[in-house]
XYZ file of C-alpha atoms in Angstrom:
703
model
C 53.818 85.595 98.262
C 54.840 88.971 96.514
C 57.314 89.598 99.535
C 58.678 86.104 98.596
C 59.099 86.834 95.391
C 61.078 89.953 96.021
C 62.802 87.880 97.964
C 63.829 85.793 94.989
C 64.372 88.632 92.596
C 66.676 90.493 94.623
C 68.538 87.441 95.310
C 68.575 86.416 91.627
C 69.933 89.572 90.580
C 72.317 90.017 93.187
C 74.286 86.403 92.416
C 74.348 87.369 88.871
C 77.459 89.751 89.937
C 78.401 87.886 92.907
C 77.945 83.932 91.655
C 80.199 82.439 94.131
C 78.191 83.687 97.184
C 77.208 80.466 98.665
C 75.228 81.802 101.833
C 73.197 83.633 98.928
C 72.514 80.707 97.067
C 71.306 78.745 100.256
C 68.548 81.587 100.911
C 67.745 81.613 97.558
C 66.999 77.744 97.519
C 65.258 78.006 100.889
C 63.113 80.921 99.234
C 62.143 78.702 96.157
C 61.639 75.396 97.663
C 58.670 77.711 99.701
C 56.846 78.731 96.702
C 57.232 75.596 95.719
C 57.309 76.034 91.608
C 58.945 72.579 90.598
C 60.424 74.416 87.368
C 61.773 77.687 89.462
C 63.156 75.026 92.385
C 64.866 73.110 88.995
C 66.536 75.674 87.746
C 67.976 77.246 90.792
C 68.811 73.619 91.951
C 70.787 73.279 88.239
C 72.651 76.599 88.539
C 74.195 76.135 91.990
C 75.212 72.275 91.129
C 76.870 73.644 87.764
C 79.238 75.649 90.203
C 79.317 74.060 93.141
C 79.363 70.339 91.570
C 81.103 68.256 94.649
C 78.257 69.756 96.967
C 76.667 66.529 98.458
C 74.202 68.109 100.824
C 72.749 70.219 97.945
C 72.565 66.683 95.726
C 70.636 65.347 98.008
C 68.264 68.096 98.981
C 67.762 68.501 95.140
C 67.201 64.364 94.960
C 65.075 63.986 98.016
C 63.155 66.941 96.411
C 62.037 65.249 93.248
C 61.505 61.904 95.066
C 59.090 63.414 97.142
C 57.408 64.537 93.649
C 57.638 61.072 92.272
C 59.952 62.020 89.744
C 61.983 59.130 89.631
C 63.186 59.352 86.205
C 64.695 62.235 86.900
C 66.203 60.916 89.926
C 68.071 58.462 88.395
C 69.236 61.223 85.442
C 70.568 63.188 88.759
C 72.575 59.962 90.443
C 74.068 59.861 86.777
C 75.281 63.201 86.591
C 76.297 63.374 90.525
C 77.803 59.972 91.396
C 80.883 60.580 89.383
C 81.428 64.090 90.553
C 81.285 63.530 94.333
C 82.792 61.942 96.544
C 79.827 62.269 99.656
C 78.871 58.958 101.903
C 75.386 60.950 102.184
C 75.119 60.643 98.740
C 76.133 57.049 98.310
C 73.843 55.886 100.874
C 70.624 57.898 99.643
C 71.692 56.362 96.259
C 71.537 52.713 97.613
C 68.512 53.838 99.731
C 66.899 54.579 96.241
C 67.898 51.476 94.467
C 66.757 49.442 97.221
C 63.129 51.484 96.885
C 62.669 50.654 93.476
C 64.374 46.895 93.693
C 62.005 45.457 96.138
C 63.833 41.840 96.920
C 60.236 40.631 98.090
C 58.601 41.002 94.699
C 61.924 41.193 92.899
C 63.751 37.628 94.305
C 67.410 36.823 93.851
C 67.110 39.735 90.367
C 66.409 42.436 92.904
C 68.719 41.286 95.753
C 71.540 40.896 92.622
C 71.004 44.703 92.235
C 70.749 46.110 95.620
C 74.000 44.254 96.272
C 76.092 45.581 93.085
C 74.709 49.181 94.286
C 76.011 48.439 97.944
C 78.961 47.231 96.136
C 79.579 50.290 94.409
C 78.786 52.340 97.033
C 81.697 51.046 99.117
C 84.015 51.114 96.393
C 83.250 54.746 95.664
C 82.973 55.794 99.499
C 84.423 52.878 101.790
C 87.299 54.061 102.813
C 85.851 57.101 104.454
C 86.249 57.428 108.041
C 82.511 58.214 108.112
C 81.327 55.167 106.077
C 80.709 52.838 108.994
C 77.222 53.462 108.681
C 77.327 52.662 104.944
C 79.201 49.537 105.701
C 76.456 48.374 108.461
C 73.669 48.766 106.446
C 75.337 46.545 103.734
C 75.833 44.122 106.211
C 72.198 44.183 107.514
C 71.098 44.157 104.071
C 72.964 40.322 103.668
C 71.798 39.216 107.100
C 68.293 39.920 105.957
C 68.405 37.640 102.901
C 66.549 34.108 103.927
C 68.012 31.278 101.831
C 66.312 28.090 100.643
C 68.783 25.553 100.742
C 71.849 24.414 102.964
C 74.381 26.273 100.244
C 72.859 29.065 100.355
C 73.276 29.490 104.057
C 76.620 28.839 103.622
C 76.914 31.368 100.553
C 75.063 34.036 103.181
C 77.991 33.730 105.525
C 80.725 33.571 103.405
C 79.417 36.772 102.069
C 78.940 38.634 105.080
C 82.186 37.289 106.021
C 83.597 38.776 103.212
C 82.166 42.248 104.141
C 83.271 42.255 107.566
C 86.750 41.493 106.560
C 87.088 44.332 104.683
C 85.317 46.680 106.771
C 87.364 45.654 109.775
C 90.370 46.885 107.891
C 88.983 50.746 107.518
C 89.346 52.637 110.057
C 85.893 54.052 110.838
C 84.995 56.124 113.334
C 82.630 53.664 114.962
C 84.909 50.278 113.839
C 84.929 49.101 118.080
C 81.149 49.260 117.573
C 81.514 46.874 114.837
C 84.351 45.160 115.878
C 81.504 43.907 118.841
C 79.290 43.315 116.497
C 81.400 40.902 114.361
C 82.691 39.027 117.352
C 78.865 38.353 118.302
C 78.129 37.676 114.984
C 80.773 34.737 114.588
C 79.619 33.667 117.952
C 76.531 33.011 116.575
C 77.396 31.241 113.478
C 79.508 28.719 114.943
C 80.923 28.798 118.564
C 83.540 26.353 118.376
C 85.220 28.354 114.876
C 84.530 32.068 115.992
C 87.460 32.491 117.988
C 89.561 31.246 114.910
C 88.050 33.626 113.045
C 87.917 36.304 115.399
C 91.446 36.408 115.935
C 92.373 36.305 112.400
C 90.960 39.560 111.969
C 92.668 40.606 114.975
C 95.738 42.431 113.804
C 93.783 44.617 110.853
C 91.701 45.736 113.128
C 93.871 46.845 115.459
C 95.819 48.161 113.023
C 92.407 50.136 111.791
C 91.550 51.433 115.664
C 94.977 52.428 116.359
C 94.828 54.488 112.605
C 91.521 55.818 113.872
C 92.711 57.257 117.666
C 95.960 58.664 116.291
C 93.658 60.335 113.090
C 91.204 61.972 115.784
C 94.366 63.069 117.965
C 95.420 64.603 115.086
C 92.575 66.348 113.576
C 90.557 66.830 116.747
C 87.480 65.977 115.354
C 87.102 69.557 114.236
C 87.418 68.797 110.724
C 84.733 70.147 108.701
C 83.688 68.330 105.904
C 80.899 70.068 104.374
C 81.692 72.841 102.128
C 82.860 75.932 103.689
C 81.842 79.410 101.727
C 84.489 80.993 102.855
C 88.271 81.976 101.529
C 91.405 82.831 103.221
C 90.491 86.515 102.444
C 87.644 86.412 104.368
C 87.286 87.210 108.157
C 86.942 83.581 109.222
C 90.577 83.404 107.207
C 92.434 82.283 110.993
C 89.689 79.404 111.112
C 90.181 78.549 107.612
C 94.184 78.594 107.953
C 93.267 76.350 110.887
C 91.512 74.069 108.592
C 93.572 74.186 105.913
C 96.591 72.987 108.394
C 94.231 69.856 109.662
C 93.711 68.598 105.646
C 97.360 69.219 105.619
C 97.978 66.996 108.070
C 95.445 64.060 107.342
C 97.080 63.683 103.792
C 100.789 63.676 105.536
C 98.983 61.166 107.782
C 98.199 59.117 104.818
C 101.876 59.186 102.749
C 103.171 57.957 105.994
C 101.336 54.665 105.190
C 100.300 54.397 109.471
C 98.266 51.636 107.765
C 101.236 49.481 106.588
C 99.308 48.861 103.246
C 101.094 46.654 101.419
C 99.504 47.211 97.982
C 100.404 50.723 96.287
C 97.032 51.114 95.092
C 95.537 51.094 98.198
C 97.670 53.775 99.629
C 97.323 56.048 96.447
C 93.535 55.411 96.687
C 93.648 56.836 99.926
C 95.836 59.832 99.571
C 93.709 60.688 96.561
C 90.683 60.846 98.167
C 91.885 62.696 101.034
C 92.970 65.668 98.882
C 89.298 65.120 97.051
C 87.724 65.206 100.322
C 89.717 68.487 100.879
C 88.717 69.935 97.698
C 85.121 68.975 98.436
C 85.178 71.068 101.753
C 87.308 74.181 101.278
C 86.499 75.082 97.804
C 87.577 78.393 97.857
C 91.022 77.922 99.192
C 93.641 77.376 96.037
C 96.431 75.412 97.962
C 94.174 72.457 97.954
C 92.835 72.131 94.546
C 97.029 73.000 93.299
C 98.137 69.754 95.422
C 95.244 67.916 94.552
C 96.061 68.479 90.495
C 99.802 68.146 91.237
C 99.212 64.746 92.808
C 97.485 63.522 89.795
C 99.989 65.273 87.519
C 102.903 63.215 89.510
C 100.936 60.334 88.754
C 101.127 60.713 84.991
C 97.644 61.598 84.816
C 97.741 65.217 83.258
C 93.914 65.192 81.626
C 92.513 64.922 85.327
C 95.187 67.242 86.560
C 93.819 69.966 84.224
C 90.239 68.826 84.580
C 90.463 69.515 88.253
C 91.924 73.144 87.396
C 89.570 73.998 85.130
C 87.121 73.405 87.957
C 89.080 75.180 90.181
C 89.642 78.058 88.277
C 86.198 78.422 88.064
C 85.611 78.916 91.619
C 88.852 81.194 92.511
C 88.670 83.076 88.886
C 91.094 85.919 90.337
C 93.422 82.929 91.662
C 96.796 83.525 90.172
C 98.259 80.093 92.009
C 95.573 78.519 90.033
C 95.184 80.114 86.584
C 99.241 80.117 86.021
C 99.286 76.288 86.926
C 96.285 75.322 84.244
C 98.372 77.771 81.881
C 101.311 75.837 82.247
C 99.510 72.725 82.381
C 98.094 73.731 78.407
C 101.644 75.296 77.811
C 103.168 71.639 78.137
C 100.528 70.190 76.584
C 101.458 72.341 73.562
C 97.864 74.311 73.644
C 98.982 77.607 73.801
C 95.585 79.141 72.696
C 93.972 77.482 75.578
C 96.883 78.890 77.952
C 96.194 82.242 76.318
C 92.493 82.129 77.064
C 93.542 81.518 80.926
C 95.891 84.506 81.090
C 93.050 86.962 79.447
C 90.106 85.828 81.749
C 93.021 86.382 84.729
C 93.237 90.028 83.546
C 89.883 90.847 82.953
C 88.600 89.717 86.390
C 91.674 91.558 87.873
C 90.510 94.637 85.571
C 86.886 94.886 86.427
C 87.763 94.749 89.763
C 90.671 97.675 89.265
C 87.569 99.643 87.310
C 85.585 99.613 90.341
C 87.793 100.343 92.869
C 89.183 102.770 90.855
C 86.011 104.866 90.871
C 85.201 104.705 94.311
C 89.094 106.494 94.925
C 88.393 108.959 92.323
C 85.188 110.063 93.696
C 86.640 110.577 97.008
C 89.555 112.777 95.457
C 87.527 114.699 93.952
C 86.755 116.140 97.107
C 90.020 117.155 97.641
C 90.456 119.577 94.307
C 89.499 122.930 94.434
C 86.111 124.222 94.610
C 84.774 125.921 91.056
C 85.555 129.066 92.621
C 88.774 128.675 93.933
C 88.238 127.957 97.057
C 90.367 125.230 99.212
C 88.417 121.987 99.705
C 86.926 120.928 102.733
C 88.934 118.640 104.836
C 87.655 114.725 104.650
C 86.242 113.168 107.491
C 88.438 110.620 109.527
C 86.022 108.028 107.842
C 86.565 109.289 104.442
C 90.680 109.112 105.164
C 90.211 105.634 106.260
C 88.297 104.981 103.638
C 90.187 106.726 100.776
C 93.318 104.863 102.334
C 91.755 101.369 102.068
C 90.507 101.743 98.539
C 94.024 103.064 97.445
C 95.790 100.010 99.044
C 93.662 97.923 97.135
C 93.864 99.547 94.020
C 97.568 99.320 94.372
C 97.350 95.704 95.367
C 94.864 95.109 91.939
C 97.382 96.529 89.842
C 100.241 94.914 91.094
C 98.236 91.494 90.298
C 97.465 92.873 87.041
C 100.919 93.784 86.125
C 101.985 90.328 87.446
C 99.437 88.863 85.147
C 100.471 91.077 81.936
C 104.415 89.900 82.217
C 103.374 86.358 82.816
C 101.361 86.312 79.561
C 104.338 88.293 77.888
C 106.593 85.875 78.522
C 104.784 82.607 78.189
C 103.728 84.242 74.887
C 107.690 84.377 74.025
C 108.021 80.815 75.236
C 105.376 79.599 72.927
C 104.987 81.580 70.138
C 108.168 83.876 69.747
C 109.182 87.015 70.200
C 107.283 89.266 67.428
C 103.696 87.483 69.322
C 105.451 88.848 72.896
C 105.518 91.925 71.015
C 101.843 91.665 70.752
C 101.049 91.372 73.910
C 103.464 94.286 75.203
C 101.275 96.755 72.495
C 98.323 95.240 73.738
C 99.033 95.681 77.758
C 99.809 99.285 76.863
C 96.614 99.942 74.971
C 94.159 98.146 77.114
C 95.425 98.854 80.576
C 95.853 102.559 80.807
C 97.847 102.462 84.527
C 100.155 100.312 83.246
C 103.369 100.093 85.441
C 106.790 100.382 84.992
C 107.154 96.606 85.325
C 105.760 95.758 81.944
C 108.473 98.084 80.187
C 111.389 96.270 82.171
C 110.131 92.818 81.394
C 109.672 93.026 77.801
C 113.045 94.977 77.466
C 114.580 92.293 79.343
C 112.835 89.691 77.007
C 114.525 91.832 74.231
C 117.894 91.750 75.380
C 117.965 87.869 76.717
C 116.805 87.496 72.746
C 120.138 88.747 71.400
C 117.837 92.538 70.568
C 120.118 94.359 73.116
C 119.342 97.609 71.052
C 115.490 97.093 70.992
C 115.926 96.505 74.848
C 117.508 99.912 75.118
C 114.657 101.360 73.248
C 112.565 100.138 75.692
C 113.942 101.407 78.273
C 113.521 104.815 76.564
C 109.985 104.361 76.118
C 109.382 103.717 79.672
C 111.604 106.410 80.596
C 109.476 108.903 78.930
C 105.916 107.363 80.771
C 108.036 107.262 84.193
C 110.595 109.588 84.420
C 110.240 109.605 88.208
C 109.328 106.486 89.143
C 112.158 105.204 91.545
C 111.736 101.544 91.029
C 111.805 101.531 87.107
C 115.158 104.036 87.309
C 116.789 101.739 89.281
C 115.692 98.221 87.190
C 117.310 100.300 84.257
C 120.430 101.375 86.212
C 120.754 98.182 87.038
C 120.523 96.693 83.300
C 123.124 99.411 81.898
C 125.252 98.655 84.857
C 125.388 95.051 83.705
C 125.603 95.851 79.911
C 128.315 97.990 80.808
C 126.756 101.107 79.003
C 129.004 103.771 80.469
C 127.505 107.014 78.300
C 123.848 105.561 78.921
C 124.650 105.014 82.757
C 125.875 108.582 83.164
C 122.900 109.787 81.072
C 120.569 108.325 82.857
C 121.495 108.948 86.777
C 121.901 112.676 85.825
C 118.465 112.616 84.407
C 117.521 110.526 87.188
C 119.056 113.146 89.601
C 117.571 116.448 88.010
C 113.923 115.235 87.500
C 114.012 113.537 91.077
C 115.417 116.365 92.932
C 113.278 119.091 90.805
C 109.831 117.121 91.822
C 110.781 116.795 95.349
C 111.198 120.851 95.826
C 108.180 121.694 94.017
C 106.579 119.202 96.633
C 108.191 120.741 99.345
C 107.028 123.773 97.942
C 103.653 123.093 97.751
C 103.186 122.194 101.317
C 104.003 126.256 101.911
C 100.726 127.128 100.036
C 98.020 128.483 102.277
C 95.166 126.601 103.712
C 96.370 123.397 102.657
C 94.374 120.230 103.365
C 95.902 117.995 106.025
C 94.917 114.907 103.375
C 96.646 116.399 100.516
C 99.614 117.463 103.162
C 99.823 113.998 104.215
C 100.082 112.830 100.790
C 102.577 115.398 99.294
C 104.789 114.147 102.383
C 104.650 110.951 101.411
C 105.416 111.498 97.876
C 108.367 113.675 99.172
C 109.415 110.502 101.028
C 109.088 108.271 98.368
C 111.429 110.431 95.833
C 114.000 110.821 98.267
C 113.736 107.477 98.945
C 114.584 106.328 95.329
C 116.991 109.169 95.025
C 119.359 107.487 97.313
C 119.203 104.431 96.299
C 119.842 105.226 92.889
C 122.697 107.566 93.972
C 123.975 104.787 96.297
C 123.947 102.475 93.542
C 125.979 104.525 90.709
C 128.438 105.270 93.396
C 129.294 101.695 94.024
C 129.834 101.267 90.880
C 131.608 104.297 90.103
C 133.849 103.028 93.219
C 134.359 99.443 91.497
C 134.723 99.915 87.813
C 135.828 103.943 87.085
C 137.977 106.235 89.390
C 137.504 107.492 92.697
C 137.144 110.859 91.200
C 134.400 110.333 89.753
C 132.795 108.108 92.765
C 134.102 111.465 95.326
C 131.748 113.482 93.118
C 128.886 111.926 93.837
C 129.678 111.363 97.234
C 129.848 115.137 97.658
C 126.276 115.120 95.710
C 124.909 112.825 98.008
C 126.239 114.547 101.362
C 125.085 118.279 99.913
C 121.396 116.772 99.040
C 121.010 114.872 102.292
C 123.235 116.663 104.914
C 121.564 114.923 107.674
C 122.396 111.231 106.585
C 125.337 109.340 108.973
C 127.895 109.556 106.887
C 129.232 105.428 107.983
C 126.208 104.566 106.019
C 127.435 106.127 102.825
C 130.607 105.125 103.244
C 130.159 101.273 104.190
C 127.356 100.975 101.317
C 130.288 100.636 98.469
C 131.500 98.408 100.445
C 129.095 95.303 100.263
C 129.852 91.976 100.005
C 127.361 90.477 97.491
C 124.601 92.815 98.555
C 125.371 92.560 102.125
C 127.037 95.378 104.563
C 129.091 93.126 106.787
C 130.468 96.105 108.275
C 127.194 97.370 109.416
C 126.426 93.548 111.108
C 129.876 92.509 112.286
C 131.395 96.251 113.622
C 128.175 98.155 114.186
C 126.319 95.025 115.486
C 123.197 96.228 113.786
C 121.007 94.716 111.233
C 121.099 95.801 107.357
C 118.220 97.458 106.398
C 119.094 100.072 103.834
C 116.077 102.322 104.047
C 114.642 101.386 107.754
C 118.475 101.373 108.960
C 119.227 104.874 107.666
C 116.236 106.459 109.029
C 116.050 105.493 112.675
C 120.202 106.910 112.889
C 120.013 110.567 111.744
C 121.984 112.837 113.335
C 120.360 113.796 116.698
C 121.253 116.947 116.506
C 119.812 117.580 112.960
C 116.459 116.213 114.260
C 116.259 119.264 116.546
C 117.444 121.758 114.289
C 114.443 120.494 111.857
C 112.066 120.021 114.603
C 112.730 123.799 115.723
C 112.811 124.917 112.505
C 109.350 123.250 111.304
C 108.115 124.884 114.387
C 109.829 128.441 114.411
C 109.393 129.145 110.847
C 105.812 127.965 109.659
C 104.126 131.050 111.084
C 100.856 131.796 108.659
C 101.192 128.321 107.357
C 104.605 128.691 105.261
C 107.485 126.585 105.756
C 110.726 128.841 105.603
C 114.329 126.696 105.706
C 116.662 128.392 107.924
C 120.233 128.086 108.798
C 120.843 128.295 112.765
C 123.805 127.111 113.102
C 126.843 124.353 111.372
C 126.303 121.096 110.448
C 127.667 119.307 113.297
C 128.845 116.023 112.556
C 127.271 112.818 114.391
C 128.880 110.774 117.056
C 130.977 107.622 115.959
C 127.833 104.999 115.407
C 128.672 102.301 118.254
C 129.897 104.553 120.986
C 126.863 106.475 121.488
C 124.737 105.430 124.029
C 121.271 105.962 124.746
C 120.227 109.620 124.810
C 118.971 110.835 128.657
C 116.086 113.331 127.465
C 115.853 114.991 130.984
C 119.672 116.114 130.983
C 120.115 119.340 128.239
C 122.862 119.071 126.135
C 125.399 121.735 126.688
C 125.429 122.954 123.019
C 121.718 122.537 122.475
C 119.412 125.843 122.361
C 116.379 123.359 122.758
C 116.203 121.191 125.583
C 115.251 117.620 124.691
C 112.142 117.379 126.636
C 110.841 120.585 124.406
C 112.140 118.490 121.551
C 110.256 115.401 122.501
C 106.738 117.316 122.928
C 107.344 119.276 119.362
C 107.672 116.017 117.623
C 104.283 114.955 118.832
C 102.880 118.000 117.341
C 101.399 118.010 113.691
C 103.615 120.142 111.184
C 102.174 123.963 111.370
C 101.710 123.044 107.414
C 98.427 121.166 108.161
C 96.814 124.566 109.697
C 96.899 127.195 106.724
C 96.827 130.419 107.919
C 98.099 130.815 112.117
C 95.288 130.291 114.188
C 96.088 133.186 116.053
C 97.906 136.326 115.645
C 101.259 135.903 117.116
C 102.476 140.265 117.379
C 99.051 140.403 118.945
C 99.532 137.615 121.246
C 103.021 139.245 122.578
C 101.669 142.857 122.646
C 98.783 141.966 124.843
C 101.555 140.400 127.147
C 103.524 142.809 127.215
C 100.568 145.134 128.015
C 99.312 142.876 131.233
C 99.132 144.942 134.577
C 101.842 144.221 136.757
C 100.920 142.047 139.864
C 101.495 142.978 143.418
C 103.376 139.868 144.909
C 104.811 141.433 147.868
C 101.943 140.491 150.235
């Protein structure tokens, strides 16, 4: 018993922080039912169903639990709560079963029978179009057949009622429709053989259409559709299976929209489409697209209130879904209720920020190991598992930062739309205060809001404020440069490009020099190399952008001065790249695509076609000049121009070049080796090695 209590306590504690973990809820429900304390069982069921209102399976379990205890008044309260929330054949069959249990037609007579018939009618109107509703319809027929009339007119009324139910049932494509058709044919023959063929013939067309629909639907879904609540999302390890399920639901919805049943009543057609969309949300509760389409369907049918109600429930189950939260915020905004929209944005920001802080703490814990010890000793290298975890955590942190930045930006723009620029400025101030790692995107977004509100001077101030915070952030610098070019602010363009060039070049130099530190850890070296690559990439893009601008709108002299600077900074770049870049057409490098037959990918494209001689030279320098763990730049020869692009054939590695000191095969080997900077101080003493080889005794080879 104590062990069971420990399990219950542990699960409840875990669910406080992970309330959407369905498997944990199921284990907790099983544990409390084993303990069989009514108050505890009821409390857990209530907590679960408050979140997962449409889980028919657990509603049935809760109701059956109370039925077993004879708590009929509570059962009726549960039915009143769940029937509007869930469209489940199992729940409705349980409801009818309960009504029949408390309304005995033997003792209650016609009054009880009418109550049961009303319950059946409610059930088939609620879920009678479900493909799995065949057994419910069959139970309805059997109940009507169980009535024993006392008068001849009652007998005829019984036949008419049964025939009406059969007529409705056989027009619906249920999974057991063939079996129901056989039963109907036999029943008509038993009622009146001479008229049976006429009645059967009248129903034949609708039955054939329904059967054909069922066959096509079975082929479409492959009978692989999961109808009960699925506890997985598109981010889980079951994502491929979830995608397959999502595709099956999409096919079903499109199948309903095609109206293969050829329904002439648009109300019936819409009811089938809505029912299908609703079933999808009851199954794939953690898959935002199904909720999005369900809410959009109501909105497109002018039922905005129902659409918002759906989105409120959807965001409870998917609190970090930007798709659903943005959709709900827009719905509130269109309704003129920006206070509600504001709450949506702030809840989403909090959800992302909580995750960000958790991940950031774990990243910082690992990064502490990369810092020198208190005695100034170099840190121990991270293990492979630690490196992998650090990479994953950093990627996750960056993703959470981008997501949070997007929400802050959209919150600010929504505030501008609904409350004006002053309130938007308050959000700008709030974001910078609350999120310590606020990104440059926030500054760019605010500056553009100011610009399009006819406040260009304030926009420049915001950009300059961002420049103080992110002087070396390439993406921000490029966004600022584009803005200045679009507004033709020549003076600020010149100042910005000079400042960016100076800042990034200086940082690249400092980072490069840091690689020469003795005993530099591999993890630190890797991160430094990544930063160098990042800074170089953005500096290239900035200079190319300015060169295009100067070439098009200023003068050749200005453009040439920066072309010279670019070639000095990046001597290993192919000059065709730089030349053709300023002849782009609407951002597309047609020269590269048409004359060189190469795709235009600015960053990767340039990297793939570096000068072969330069690569060999750089590799040679990297291996020959790194003794003692230090990188030294050495000019071993003139910078030769590359062969014309588009004219070179694939290099043959086994044939040495005439002017190459190092053979290509050796270059290939050296490329596979890690940089010498990773090893710190030299692993061996080169001078002693040379001395040892020089002093080797002569070997007599005359034998």
